[in-house]
mmCIF file of C-alpha atoms in Angstrom:
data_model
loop_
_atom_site.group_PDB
_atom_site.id
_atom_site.type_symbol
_atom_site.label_atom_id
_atom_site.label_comp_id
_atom_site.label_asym_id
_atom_site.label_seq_id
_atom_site.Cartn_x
_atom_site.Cartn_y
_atom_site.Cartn_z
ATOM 1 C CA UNK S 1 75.619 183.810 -47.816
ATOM 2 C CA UNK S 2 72.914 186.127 -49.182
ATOM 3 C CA UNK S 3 70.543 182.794 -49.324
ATOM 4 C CA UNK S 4 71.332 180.846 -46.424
ATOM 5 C CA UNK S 5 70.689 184.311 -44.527
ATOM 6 C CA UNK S 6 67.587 185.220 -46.424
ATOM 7 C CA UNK S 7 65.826 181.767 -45.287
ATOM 8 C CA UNK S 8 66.291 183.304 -41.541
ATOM 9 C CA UNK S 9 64.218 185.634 -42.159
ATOM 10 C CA UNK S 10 60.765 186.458 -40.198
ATOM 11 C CA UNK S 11 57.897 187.536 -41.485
ATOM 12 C CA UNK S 12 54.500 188.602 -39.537
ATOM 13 C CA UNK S 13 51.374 188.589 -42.018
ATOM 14 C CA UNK S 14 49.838 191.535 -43.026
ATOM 15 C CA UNK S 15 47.243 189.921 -44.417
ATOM 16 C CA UNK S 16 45.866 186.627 -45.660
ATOM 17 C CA UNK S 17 47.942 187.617 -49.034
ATOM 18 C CA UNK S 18 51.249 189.426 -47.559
ATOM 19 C CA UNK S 19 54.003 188.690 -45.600
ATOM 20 C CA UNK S 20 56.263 191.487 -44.000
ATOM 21 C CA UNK S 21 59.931 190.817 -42.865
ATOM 22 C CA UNK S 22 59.879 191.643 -39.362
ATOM 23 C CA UNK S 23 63.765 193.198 -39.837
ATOM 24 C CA UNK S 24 64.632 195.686 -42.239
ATOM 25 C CA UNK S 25 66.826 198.713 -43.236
ATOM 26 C CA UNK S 26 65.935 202.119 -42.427
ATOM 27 C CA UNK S 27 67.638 204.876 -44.646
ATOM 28 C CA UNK S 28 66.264 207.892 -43.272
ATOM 29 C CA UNK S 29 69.236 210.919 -42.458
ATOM 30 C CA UNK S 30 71.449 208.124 -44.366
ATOM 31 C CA UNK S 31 74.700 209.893 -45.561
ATOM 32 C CA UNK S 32 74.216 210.877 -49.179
ATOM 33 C CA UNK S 33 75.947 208.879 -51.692
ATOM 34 C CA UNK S 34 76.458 205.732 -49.153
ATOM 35 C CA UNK S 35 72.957 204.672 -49.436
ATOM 36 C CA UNK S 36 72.828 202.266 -52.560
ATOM 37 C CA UNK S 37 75.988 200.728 -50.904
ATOM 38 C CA UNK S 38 74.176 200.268 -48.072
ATOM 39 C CA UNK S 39 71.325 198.487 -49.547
ATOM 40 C CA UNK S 40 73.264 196.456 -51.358
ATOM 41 C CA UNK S 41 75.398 195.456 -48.520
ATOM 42 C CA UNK S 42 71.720 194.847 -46.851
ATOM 43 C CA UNK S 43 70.252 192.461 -49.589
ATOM 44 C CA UNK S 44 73.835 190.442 -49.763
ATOM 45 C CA UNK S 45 73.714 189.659 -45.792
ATOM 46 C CA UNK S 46 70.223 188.399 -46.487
ATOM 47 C CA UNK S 47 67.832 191.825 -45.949
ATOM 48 C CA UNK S 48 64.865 191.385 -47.424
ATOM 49 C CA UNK S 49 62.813 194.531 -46.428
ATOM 50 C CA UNK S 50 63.612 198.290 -47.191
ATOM 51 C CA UNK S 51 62.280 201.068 -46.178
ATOM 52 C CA UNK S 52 62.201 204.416 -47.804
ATOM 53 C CA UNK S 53 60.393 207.791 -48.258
ATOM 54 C CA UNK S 54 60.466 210.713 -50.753
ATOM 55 C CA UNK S 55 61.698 213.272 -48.870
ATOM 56 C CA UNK S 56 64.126 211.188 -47.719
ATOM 57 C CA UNK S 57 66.063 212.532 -51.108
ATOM 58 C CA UNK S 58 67.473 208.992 -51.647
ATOM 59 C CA UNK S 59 65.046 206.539 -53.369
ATOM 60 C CA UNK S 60 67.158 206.954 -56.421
ATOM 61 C CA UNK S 61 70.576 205.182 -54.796
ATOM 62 C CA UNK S 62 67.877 202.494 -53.363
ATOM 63 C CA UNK S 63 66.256 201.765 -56.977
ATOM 64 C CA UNK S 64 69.686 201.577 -58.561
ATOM 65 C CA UNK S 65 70.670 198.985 -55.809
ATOM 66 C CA UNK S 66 67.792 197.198 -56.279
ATOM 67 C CA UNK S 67 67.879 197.109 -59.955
ATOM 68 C CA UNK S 68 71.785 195.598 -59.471
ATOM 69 C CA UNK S 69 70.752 192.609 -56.989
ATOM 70 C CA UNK S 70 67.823 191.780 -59.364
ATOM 71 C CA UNK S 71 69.912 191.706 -61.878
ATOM 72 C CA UNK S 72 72.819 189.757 -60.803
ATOM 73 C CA UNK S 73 70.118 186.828 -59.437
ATOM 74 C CA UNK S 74 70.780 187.483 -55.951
ATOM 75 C CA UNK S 75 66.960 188.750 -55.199
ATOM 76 C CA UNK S 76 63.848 188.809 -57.487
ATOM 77 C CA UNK S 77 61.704 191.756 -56.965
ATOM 78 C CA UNK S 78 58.677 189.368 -55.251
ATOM 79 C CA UNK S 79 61.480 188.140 -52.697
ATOM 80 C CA UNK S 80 61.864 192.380 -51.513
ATOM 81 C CA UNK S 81 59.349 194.123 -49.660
ATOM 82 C CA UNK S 82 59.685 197.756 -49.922
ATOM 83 C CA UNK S 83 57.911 200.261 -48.187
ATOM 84 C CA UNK S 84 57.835 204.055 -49.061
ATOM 85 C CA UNK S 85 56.202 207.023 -48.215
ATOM 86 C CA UNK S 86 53.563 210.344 -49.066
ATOM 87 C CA UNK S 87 54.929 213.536 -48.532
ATOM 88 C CA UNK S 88 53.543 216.053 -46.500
ATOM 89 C CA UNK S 89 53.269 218.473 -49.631
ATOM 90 C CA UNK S 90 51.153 215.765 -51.605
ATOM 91 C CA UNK S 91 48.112 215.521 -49.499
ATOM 92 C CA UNK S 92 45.723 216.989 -51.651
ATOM 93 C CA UNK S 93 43.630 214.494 -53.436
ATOM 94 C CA UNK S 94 44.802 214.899 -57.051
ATOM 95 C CA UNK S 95 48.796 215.019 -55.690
ATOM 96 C CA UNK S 96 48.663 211.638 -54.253
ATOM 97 C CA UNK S 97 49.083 209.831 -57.626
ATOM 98 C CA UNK S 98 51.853 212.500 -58.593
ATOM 99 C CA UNK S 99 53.766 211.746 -55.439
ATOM 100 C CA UNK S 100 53.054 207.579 -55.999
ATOM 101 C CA UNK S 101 54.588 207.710 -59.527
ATOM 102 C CA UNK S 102 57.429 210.094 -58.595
ATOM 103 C CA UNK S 103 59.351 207.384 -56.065
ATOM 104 C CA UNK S 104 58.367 205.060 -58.366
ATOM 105 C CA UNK S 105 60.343 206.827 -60.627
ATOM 106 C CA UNK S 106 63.496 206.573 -58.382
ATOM 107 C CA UNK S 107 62.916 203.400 -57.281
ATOM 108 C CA UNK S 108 62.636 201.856 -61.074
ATOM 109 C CA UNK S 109 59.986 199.906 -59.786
ATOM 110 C CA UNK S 110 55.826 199.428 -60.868
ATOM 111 C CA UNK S 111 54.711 198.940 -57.278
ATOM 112 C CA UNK S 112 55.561 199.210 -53.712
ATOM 113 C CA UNK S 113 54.358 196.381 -51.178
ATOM 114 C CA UNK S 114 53.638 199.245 -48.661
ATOM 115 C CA UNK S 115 52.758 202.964 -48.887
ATOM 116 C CA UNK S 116 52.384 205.288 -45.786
ATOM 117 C CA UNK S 117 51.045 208.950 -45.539
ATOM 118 C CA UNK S 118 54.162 210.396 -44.004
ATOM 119 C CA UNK S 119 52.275 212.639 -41.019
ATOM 120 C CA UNK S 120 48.776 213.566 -40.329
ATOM 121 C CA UNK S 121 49.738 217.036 -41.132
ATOM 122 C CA UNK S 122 49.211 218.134 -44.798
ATOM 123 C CA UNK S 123 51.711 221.013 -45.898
ATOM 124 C CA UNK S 124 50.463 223.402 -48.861
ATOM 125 C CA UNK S 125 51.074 221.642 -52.183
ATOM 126 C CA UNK S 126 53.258 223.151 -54.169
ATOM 127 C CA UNK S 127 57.149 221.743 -55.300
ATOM 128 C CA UNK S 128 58.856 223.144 -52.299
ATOM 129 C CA UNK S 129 58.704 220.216 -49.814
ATOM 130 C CA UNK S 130 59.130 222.594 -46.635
ATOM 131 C CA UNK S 131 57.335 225.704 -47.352
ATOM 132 C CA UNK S 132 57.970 228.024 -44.784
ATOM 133 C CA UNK S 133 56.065 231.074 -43.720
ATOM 134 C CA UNK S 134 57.544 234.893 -42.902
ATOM 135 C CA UNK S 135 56.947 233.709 -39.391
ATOM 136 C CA UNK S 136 60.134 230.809 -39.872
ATOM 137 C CA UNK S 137 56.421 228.327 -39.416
ATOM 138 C CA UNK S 138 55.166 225.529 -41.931
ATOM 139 C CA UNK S 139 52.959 226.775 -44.274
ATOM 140 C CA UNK S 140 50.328 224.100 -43.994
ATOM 141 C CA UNK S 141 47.360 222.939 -46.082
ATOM 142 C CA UNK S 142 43.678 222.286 -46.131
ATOM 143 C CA UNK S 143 43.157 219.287 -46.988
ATOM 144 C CA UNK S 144 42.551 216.374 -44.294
ATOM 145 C CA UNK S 145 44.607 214.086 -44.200
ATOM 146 C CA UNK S 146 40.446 211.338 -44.153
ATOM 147 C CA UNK S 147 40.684 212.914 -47.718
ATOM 148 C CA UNK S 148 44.389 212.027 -48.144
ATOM 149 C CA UNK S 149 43.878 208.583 -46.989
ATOM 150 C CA UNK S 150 40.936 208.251 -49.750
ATOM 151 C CA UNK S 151 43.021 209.176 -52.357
ATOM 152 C CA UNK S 152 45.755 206.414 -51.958
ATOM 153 C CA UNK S 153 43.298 203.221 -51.572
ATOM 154 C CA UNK S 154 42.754 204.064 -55.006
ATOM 155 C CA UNK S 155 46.600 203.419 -55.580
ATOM 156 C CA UNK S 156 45.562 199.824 -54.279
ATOM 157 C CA UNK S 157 43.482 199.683 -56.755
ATOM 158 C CA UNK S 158 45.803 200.968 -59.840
ATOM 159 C CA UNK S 159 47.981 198.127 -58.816
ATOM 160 C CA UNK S 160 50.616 200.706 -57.436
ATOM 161 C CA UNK S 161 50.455 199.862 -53.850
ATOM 162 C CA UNK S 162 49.798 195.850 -52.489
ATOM 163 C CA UNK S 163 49.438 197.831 -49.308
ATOM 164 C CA UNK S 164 48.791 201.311 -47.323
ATOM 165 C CA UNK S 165 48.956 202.541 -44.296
ATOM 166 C CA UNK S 166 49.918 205.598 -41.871
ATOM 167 C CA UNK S 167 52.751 206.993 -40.190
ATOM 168 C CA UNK S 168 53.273 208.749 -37.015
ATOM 169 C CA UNK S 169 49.046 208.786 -36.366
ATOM 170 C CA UNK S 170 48.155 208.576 -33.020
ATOM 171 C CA UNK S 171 44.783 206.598 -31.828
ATOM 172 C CA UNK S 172 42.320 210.032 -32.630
ATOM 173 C CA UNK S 173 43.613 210.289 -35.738
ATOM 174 C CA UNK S 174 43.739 206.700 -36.860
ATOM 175 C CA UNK S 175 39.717 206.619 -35.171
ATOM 176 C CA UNK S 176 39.079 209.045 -37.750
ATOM 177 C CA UNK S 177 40.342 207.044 -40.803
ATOM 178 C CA UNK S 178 38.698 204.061 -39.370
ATOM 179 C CA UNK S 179 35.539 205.342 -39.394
ATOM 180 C CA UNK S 180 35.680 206.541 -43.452
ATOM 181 C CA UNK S 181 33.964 203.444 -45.693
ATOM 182 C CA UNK S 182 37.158 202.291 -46.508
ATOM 183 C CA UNK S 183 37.786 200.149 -49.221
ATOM 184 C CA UNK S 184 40.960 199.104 -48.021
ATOM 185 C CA UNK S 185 42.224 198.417 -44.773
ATOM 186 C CA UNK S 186 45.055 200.181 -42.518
ATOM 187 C CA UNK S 187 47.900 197.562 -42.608
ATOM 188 C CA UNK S 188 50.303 199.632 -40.933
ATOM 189 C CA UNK S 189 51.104 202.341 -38.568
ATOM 190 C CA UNK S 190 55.069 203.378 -38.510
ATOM 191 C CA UNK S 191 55.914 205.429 -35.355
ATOM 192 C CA UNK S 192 59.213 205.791 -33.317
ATOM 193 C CA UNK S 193 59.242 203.119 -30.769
ATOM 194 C CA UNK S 194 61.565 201.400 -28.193
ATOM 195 C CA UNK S 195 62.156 201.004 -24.706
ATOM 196 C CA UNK S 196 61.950 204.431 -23.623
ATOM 197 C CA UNK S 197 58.851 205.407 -25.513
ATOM 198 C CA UNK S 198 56.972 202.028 -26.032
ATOM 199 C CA UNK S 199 53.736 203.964 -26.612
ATOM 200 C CA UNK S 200 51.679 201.072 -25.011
ATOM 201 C CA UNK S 201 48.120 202.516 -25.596
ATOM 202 C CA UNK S 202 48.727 203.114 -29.136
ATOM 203 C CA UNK S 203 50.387 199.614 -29.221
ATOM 204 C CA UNK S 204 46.996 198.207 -27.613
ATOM 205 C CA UNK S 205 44.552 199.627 -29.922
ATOM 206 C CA UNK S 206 46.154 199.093 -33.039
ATOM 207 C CA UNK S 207 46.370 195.449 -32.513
ATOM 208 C CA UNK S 208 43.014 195.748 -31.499
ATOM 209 C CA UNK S 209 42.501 196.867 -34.880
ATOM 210 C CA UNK S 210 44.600 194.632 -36.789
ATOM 211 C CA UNK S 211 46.663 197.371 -37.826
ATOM 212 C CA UNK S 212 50.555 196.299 -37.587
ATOM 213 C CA UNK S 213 53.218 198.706 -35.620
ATOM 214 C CA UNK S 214 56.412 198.977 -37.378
ATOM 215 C CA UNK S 215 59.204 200.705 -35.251
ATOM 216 C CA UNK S 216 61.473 203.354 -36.818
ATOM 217 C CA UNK S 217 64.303 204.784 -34.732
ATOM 218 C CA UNK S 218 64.949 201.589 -32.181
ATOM 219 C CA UNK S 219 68.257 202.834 -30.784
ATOM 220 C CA UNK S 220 66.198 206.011 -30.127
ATOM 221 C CA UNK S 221 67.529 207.761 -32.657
ATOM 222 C CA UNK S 222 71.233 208.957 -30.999
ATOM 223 C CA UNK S 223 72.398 210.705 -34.106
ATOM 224 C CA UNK S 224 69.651 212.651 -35.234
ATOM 225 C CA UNK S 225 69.775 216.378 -35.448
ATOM 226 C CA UNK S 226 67.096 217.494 -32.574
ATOM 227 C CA UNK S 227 68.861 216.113 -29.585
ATOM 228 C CA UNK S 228 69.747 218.226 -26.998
ATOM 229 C CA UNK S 229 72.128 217.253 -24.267
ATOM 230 C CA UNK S 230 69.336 216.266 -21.340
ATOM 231 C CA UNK S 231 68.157 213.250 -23.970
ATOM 232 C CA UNK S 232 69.039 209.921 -22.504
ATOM 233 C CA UNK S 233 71.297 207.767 -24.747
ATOM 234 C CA UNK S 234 69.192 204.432 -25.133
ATOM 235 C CA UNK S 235 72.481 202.465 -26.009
ATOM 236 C CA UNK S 236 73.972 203.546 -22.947
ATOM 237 C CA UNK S 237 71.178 202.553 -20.926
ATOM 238 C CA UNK S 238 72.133 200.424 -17.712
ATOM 239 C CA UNK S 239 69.595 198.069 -18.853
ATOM 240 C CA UNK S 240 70.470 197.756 -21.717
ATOM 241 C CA UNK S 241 73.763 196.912 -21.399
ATOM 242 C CA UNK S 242 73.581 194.490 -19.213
ATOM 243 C CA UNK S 243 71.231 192.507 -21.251
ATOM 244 C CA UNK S 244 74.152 193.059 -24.187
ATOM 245 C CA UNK S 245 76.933 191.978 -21.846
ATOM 246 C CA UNK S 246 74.962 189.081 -20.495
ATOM 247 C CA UNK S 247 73.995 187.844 -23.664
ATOM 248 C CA UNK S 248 77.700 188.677 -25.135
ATOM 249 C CA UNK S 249 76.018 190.467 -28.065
ATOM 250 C CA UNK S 250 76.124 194.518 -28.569
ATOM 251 C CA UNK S 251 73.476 196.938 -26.970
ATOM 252 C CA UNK S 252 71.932 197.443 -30.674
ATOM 253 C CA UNK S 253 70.616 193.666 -30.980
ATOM 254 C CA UNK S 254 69.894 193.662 -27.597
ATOM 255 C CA UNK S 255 67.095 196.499 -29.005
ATOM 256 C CA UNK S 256 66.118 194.778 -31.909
ATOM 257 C CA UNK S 257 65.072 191.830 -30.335
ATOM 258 C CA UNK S 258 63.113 193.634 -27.976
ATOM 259 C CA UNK S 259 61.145 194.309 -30.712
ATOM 260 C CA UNK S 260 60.920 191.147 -32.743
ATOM 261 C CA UNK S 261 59.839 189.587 -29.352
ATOM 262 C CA UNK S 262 57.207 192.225 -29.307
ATOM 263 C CA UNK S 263 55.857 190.636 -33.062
ATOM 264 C CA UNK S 264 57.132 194.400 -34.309
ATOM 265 C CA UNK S 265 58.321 195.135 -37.574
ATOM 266 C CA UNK S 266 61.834 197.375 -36.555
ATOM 267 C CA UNK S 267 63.672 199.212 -39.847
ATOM 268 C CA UNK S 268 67.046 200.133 -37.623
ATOM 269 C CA UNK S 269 69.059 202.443 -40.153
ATOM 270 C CA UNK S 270 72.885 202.264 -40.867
ATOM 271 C CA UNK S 271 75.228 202.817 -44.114
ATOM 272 C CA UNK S 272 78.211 200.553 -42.628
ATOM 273 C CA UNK S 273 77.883 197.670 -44.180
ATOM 274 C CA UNK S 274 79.483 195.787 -40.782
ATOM 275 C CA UNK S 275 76.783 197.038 -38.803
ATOM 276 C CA UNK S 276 74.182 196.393 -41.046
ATOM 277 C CA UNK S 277 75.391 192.361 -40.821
ATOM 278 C CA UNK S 278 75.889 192.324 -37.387
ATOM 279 C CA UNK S 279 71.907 193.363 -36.887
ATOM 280 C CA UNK S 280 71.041 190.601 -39.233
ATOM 281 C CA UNK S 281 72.758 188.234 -36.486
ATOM 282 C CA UNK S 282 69.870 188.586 -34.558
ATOM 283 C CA UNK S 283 68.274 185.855 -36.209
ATOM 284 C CA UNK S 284 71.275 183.690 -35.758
ATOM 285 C CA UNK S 285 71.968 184.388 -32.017
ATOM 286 C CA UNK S 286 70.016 182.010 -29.643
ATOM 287 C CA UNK S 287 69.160 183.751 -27.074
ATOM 288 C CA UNK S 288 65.860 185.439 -25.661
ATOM 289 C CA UNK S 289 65.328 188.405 -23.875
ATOM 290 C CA UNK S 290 62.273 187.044 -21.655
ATOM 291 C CA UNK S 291 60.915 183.667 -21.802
ATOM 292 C CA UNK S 292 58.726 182.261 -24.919
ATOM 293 C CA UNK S 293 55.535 183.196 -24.906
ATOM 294 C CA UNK S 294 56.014 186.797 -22.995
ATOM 295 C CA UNK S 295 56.281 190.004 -23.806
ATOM 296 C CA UNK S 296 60.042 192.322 -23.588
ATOM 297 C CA UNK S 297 59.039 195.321 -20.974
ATOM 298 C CA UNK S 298 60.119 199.362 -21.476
ATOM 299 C CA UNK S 299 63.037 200.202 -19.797
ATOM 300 C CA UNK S 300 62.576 202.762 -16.371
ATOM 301 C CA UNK S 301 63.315 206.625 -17.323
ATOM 302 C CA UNK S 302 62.070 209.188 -19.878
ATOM 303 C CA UNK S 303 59.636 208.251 -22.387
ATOM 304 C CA UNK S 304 60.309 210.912 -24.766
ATOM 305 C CA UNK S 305 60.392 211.629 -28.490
ATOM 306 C CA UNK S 306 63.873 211.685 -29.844
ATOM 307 C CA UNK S 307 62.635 213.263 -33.071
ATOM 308 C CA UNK S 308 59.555 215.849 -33.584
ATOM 309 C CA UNK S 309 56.313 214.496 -33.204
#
């Protein structure tokens, strides 16, 4: 199964050298302890792109998953692309490498295919990944997160990273790392995206750029912990769910193909292995959201954040 699925794969380029599996599995606020399941679960169905971050607190369940399926022939490492992340607390220059070698640590690999800076925002360094001030406020740092972004191409250049790129940057940020002599380029861009918050001008310029948008949170995020009653529940979305019930498919692939018509790299997250298949299917089910050729549209209502930004 794991095969014939795997071959229905697609991949967008990231560059002339790398290909990036426009599906893959998210496994941020995954349920401790379910998350290696999950990734193995992922990588049977046919999965061939996770992604992860340190302060997620669970690259150790994904590195002993992916240590299993290597082992027992159903993936080689080239086959996965894995993307990780810089924490906010690592940002200074000399705790970039530190950070790099840590989730390589828990992910019992010797490189990632894609490393992000987190956020913009640098917190001050230090082991305590939220470091909070008398005032209940971040404690943040100095540096700038132009000097950040210098540090990891040189993880490009250990061999550590094929990769890097950014993560929730808007377009005056990512102006400002564009403009640095950069050795290497900005492959990527991850930001919360989907219907209700399809962040169009952002969109625009980074493909003006070259620099790929990959969508976390695609069902807008309905379980995460900052929702407040008033949020509209994407899922539930009149829209939505007509396309599902018209297509005979459920609301959630209904929202991942509005992003893999889009050419957008989407990382939906779930630790029940049912789910997890049934997203896969959106490869196998024939049908189209808009005709080829054009482009899916945002659904009317809020465009909102469903987590901080």
């Amino acid at each position: 199964m794991a095969k014939n699925a795997s071959k229905k794969n697609v991949c967008i380029s990231l560059s002339a050298e790398q290909k990036i599996p426009i599906l893959g599995l998210g496994t941020w606020n995954s349920e401790k302890n379910k998350v290696k399941e999950a990734v193995i679960a992922a990588i049977d169905a046919g999965y061939r792109h996770i992604d992860c971050a340190w302060v997620y607190g669970n690259e150790e369940e994904v590195g002993e998953a992916l240590k299993e399926k290597c082992a027992d022939g159903t993936v080689t490492r080239e086959e996965i692309f894995i993307t990780t992340k810089l924490w906010n607390s690592f940002h200074s220059p000399e705790d970039v490498l530190k950070n790099m070698e840590d989730s390589l640590k828990h992910l019992q690999l010797s490189y990632v295919d894609l490393y992000l800076m987190h956020w913009p925002t640098a917190f001050k360094s230090g082991d305590n990944p939220f470091p909070m001030g008398p005032d209940g406020g971040f404690l943040v740092g100095s540096t700038d997160y132009t000097q950040t972004w210098q540090a990891m191409e040189k993880l490009v250049e250990k061999g550590l990273a094929k990769s890097i790129g950014v993560s929730n940057f808007n377009v005056a940020q990512l102006k400002r790392v564009l403009e640095l002599p950069n050795t290497v380029p900005v492959a990527v861009n991850q930001v919360e995206l989907h219907p209700y918050l399809p962040q169009q001008e952002l969109f625009t310029f980074c493909k003006s750029k070259g620099i790929t948008v990959m969508a976390y949170s695609p069902f807008g995020s309905p379980g995460n912990p900052f929702r407040v009653a008033e949020d509209p529940t994407l899922m539930e979305d009149p829209v939505v769910v007509k396309l599902a019930k018209k297509h005979n498919v459920p609301p959630a692939l209904v929202l991942i193909r509005y992003h893999i018509e889009n050419g957008t790299p989407v990382i939906p997250k779930s630790t029940t292995p049912s789910r997890i298949q049934v997203n896969l299917k959106v490869y196998q089910s024939d049908f189209m959201l808009v005709g080829k050729g054009a482009k899916c549209s945002p659904c009317p209502g809020a465009h909102t954040h469903q987590i901080p930004h």
